[in-house]
C-alpha cells in the first residue's frame, strides 16, 4: 500500500522562477519571499517522498482553447519545462511515474471522476515554480512527479466541493497501490491575485489568511465556498485556490500537523501563501 504522508500548498508566479534563474534571490524585493521557503527546503530533505502528486494548472501552454480538460493526469515517463516566451526554464526535466499514474487514473475514473490521460506534455511555471521553491536549484528533482492539471483558466471551472471529493478518490487510489511508496500531494496556485481588468493588482490578506485557517481546520466546510466568492474576494486568478482542496481532500480525516505556514505580499501581482501539512498516521 502506498501512503500519503503530507501535503504541500504553494502559490506559483512566473517572476519567482525568473528571479531564481537570473540569480536575483538576494535582491531586497525577493529576499523575504525566498526566506519563507528555507524551512520548506530543509523539510523536503528530511521528508523526501518517493513520488510527488502535483496538482497545478496549465496557463494555455500545453492546452489551449482548442481543448480544455477539467482534470488531466500525466502518465508520461517525463515532462520538459515549457517555453512560455523566454525559452524553457533552466531546470531539470521532470521524471514521471507512469505506473502509479496509470493506477490512479484507473481507480479515480472507476470512482466516477472523468480524467483526461496525458501521455506527452511540457510543463509550465504552474508546475516548475513550486518544485523550485520547495527543492531549490538542483541538478535533478528529488523524486518522480505525477502532474495533475486542473482547468482554472477557462470557465466553467470545477467547484471546490468537486475538487475536495476528487482528493478523497485520489487518497483511496493511493491506498490501493501495491507498492509501499511515500507520496506527497501538492496543491498549487493562488492566493489572491488578479492580472487584468479594472481590479488588476487586487490582494486580499484577510480573506487569504482565513482561507489558510479554514484549510487547516475545517476543509469540509471550506469546500462549500462557491466560485463567485473566490473571484470576488481573491480576484479572477484567485480561483486557482480550488486546486488546494484536491490536496487537502487527499489527507486523512485526522487533524494534520502544521509543519510550516508562510504568507508574503507581494510577489509580482500575487499574494504568496504556503503551508506544509503532515498526516498523523
Ligand atoms: C502571475 C501570477 C500567476 O498565477 C500567473 O499564472 C502569472 C502571473 C503574477 O503575479 O505575475
Ligand atoms: Fe497562475
Coordinates of N, CA and C in Angstrom, one line a residue, residues 11 190-194 199-213 225 228-239 241 244 261 263-273:
X11 N 1.7 29.0 -3.7 CA 1.5 29.8 -4.9 C 2.5 29.5 -6.0
X190 N -2.9 30.3 -6.7 CA -3.4 31.2 -5.7 C -2.2 32.0 -5.1
X191 N -2.3 32.8 -4.1 CA -3.6 33.1 -3.4 C -4.2 34.2 -4.1
X192 N -4.6 35.3 -3.4 CA -5.3 36.4 -4.1 C -4.5 37.0 -5.2
X193 N -5.0 37.1 -6.4 CA -4.4 37.9 -7.4 C -5.4 38.1 -8.6
X194 N -5.2 39.2 -9.3 CA -6.0 39.5 -10.5 C -5.1 40.2 -11.5
X199 N -9.8 45.7 -11.8 CA -9.3 45.3 -10.4 C -7.9 44.7 -10.4
X200 N -7.2 44.8 -11.5 CA -5.8 44.2 -11.6 C -5.0 44.7 -10.4
X201 N -4.3 43.8 -9.8 CA -3.5 44.1 -8.6 C -4.1 43.8 -7.3
X202 N -5.4 43.3 -7.4 CA -6.1 43.0 -6.2 C -5.4 42.0 -5.3
X203 N -5.3 42.3 -4.0 CA -4.8 41.4 -3.0 C -5.8 41.5 -1.8
X204 N -6.0 40.4 -1.1 CA -6.9 40.4 0.0 C -6.3 39.5 1.1
X205 N -5.5 40.2 2.0 CA -4.8 39.5 3.0 C -5.7 38.7 4.0
X206 N -6.8 39.5 4.4 CA -7.6 38.9 5.4 C -8.3 37.6 4.9
X207 N -8.8 37.7 3.7 CA -9.5 36.5 3.1 C -8.5 35.4 2.9
X208 N -7.3 35.7 2.4 CA -6.3 34.6 2.2 C -6.0 33.9 3.5
X209 N -5.8 34.7 4.6 CA -5.4 34.1 5.8 C -6.5 33.3 6.5
X210 N -7.7 33.7 6.3 CA -8.9 33.0 6.7 C -8.9 31.6 5.9
X211 N -8.6 31.7 4.6 CA -8.6 30.5 3.8 C -7.6 29.5 4.4
X212 N -6.4 30.0 4.7 CA -5.4 29.1 5.3 C -5.9 28.5 6.6
X213 N -6.5 29.3 7.5 CA -7.0 28.8 8.7 C -8.0 27.7 8.5
X225 N -17.4 26.8 -0.4 CA -17.3 28.2 -0.9 C -17.6 28.2 -2.4
X228 N -17.9 32.1 -7.1 CA -18.0 33.5 -7.2 C -17.4 34.2 -6.0
X229 N -17.3 33.5 -4.9 CA -16.6 34.2 -3.7 C -15.1 34.2 -3.9
X230 N -14.5 33.2 -4.5 CA -13.1 33.2 -4.9 C -12.8 34.4 -5.7
X231 N -13.6 34.6 -6.8 CA -13.4 35.6 -7.8 C -13.6 37.0 -7.2
X232 N -14.7 37.1 -6.4 CA -15.0 38.5 -5.8 C -13.9 38.8 -4.7
X233 N -13.5 37.9 -3.9 CA -12.7 38.2 -2.7 C -11.2 38.0 -3.1
X234 N -10.8 37.1 -4.0 CA -9.4 36.8 -4.2 C -9.0 37.1 -5.6
X235 N -9.9 37.7 -6.4 CA -9.6 38.1 -7.8 C -9.8 37.0 -8.8
X236 N -9.7 37.4 -10.0 CA -10.1 36.4 -11.1 C -9.1 35.2 -11.1
X237 N -7.8 35.4 -10.7 CA -6.9 34.3 -10.7 C -6.9 33.6 -9.3
X238 N -7.6 34.2 -8.3 CA -7.7 33.6 -7.0 C -8.4 32.3 -7.1
X239 N -9.2 32.1 -8.2 CA -9.9 30.8 -8.4 C -8.9 29.6 -8.4
X241 N -7.1 28.7 -6.3 CA -7.1 28.1 -4.9 C -8.0 26.8 -4.8
X244 N -6.1 23.7 -4.2 CA -5.6 23.3 -2.9 C -6.5 22.3 -2.2
X261 N 4.0 27.4 7.9 CA 3.0 28.3 7.3 C 3.7 29.6 7.0
X263 N 3.2 33.5 4.6 CA 2.3 34.3 3.7 C 3.1 35.6 3.4
X264 N 3.2 36.0 2.2 CA 4.0 37.1 1.8 C 3.4 37.9 0.6
X265 N 3.4 39.2 0.7 CA 2.9 40.1 -0.3 C 4.0 41.2 -0.5
X266 N 4.4 41.5 -1.7 CA 4.0 41.0 -3.0 C 5.0 40.1 -3.6
X267 N 4.6 39.3 -4.5 CA 5.5 38.6 -5.5 C 4.8 38.9 -6.8
X268 N 5.4 39.8 -7.6 CA 4.8 40.3 -8.8 C 3.4 40.8 -8.4
X269 N 2.3 40.2 -9.0 CA 0.9 40.7 -8.7 C 0.2 39.8 -7.7
X270 N 1.0 38.9 -7.0 CA 0.3 37.8 -6.3 C 0.6 37.8 -4.8
X271 N -0.4 37.4 -4.0 CA -0.1 37.1 -2.6 C 0.3 35.7 -2.5
X272 N 1.5 35.5 -2.0 CA 2.1 34.1 -1.9 C 1.7 33.5 -0.6
X273 N 1.0 32.4 -0.6 CA 0.7 31.6 0.6 C 1.3 30.2 0.5

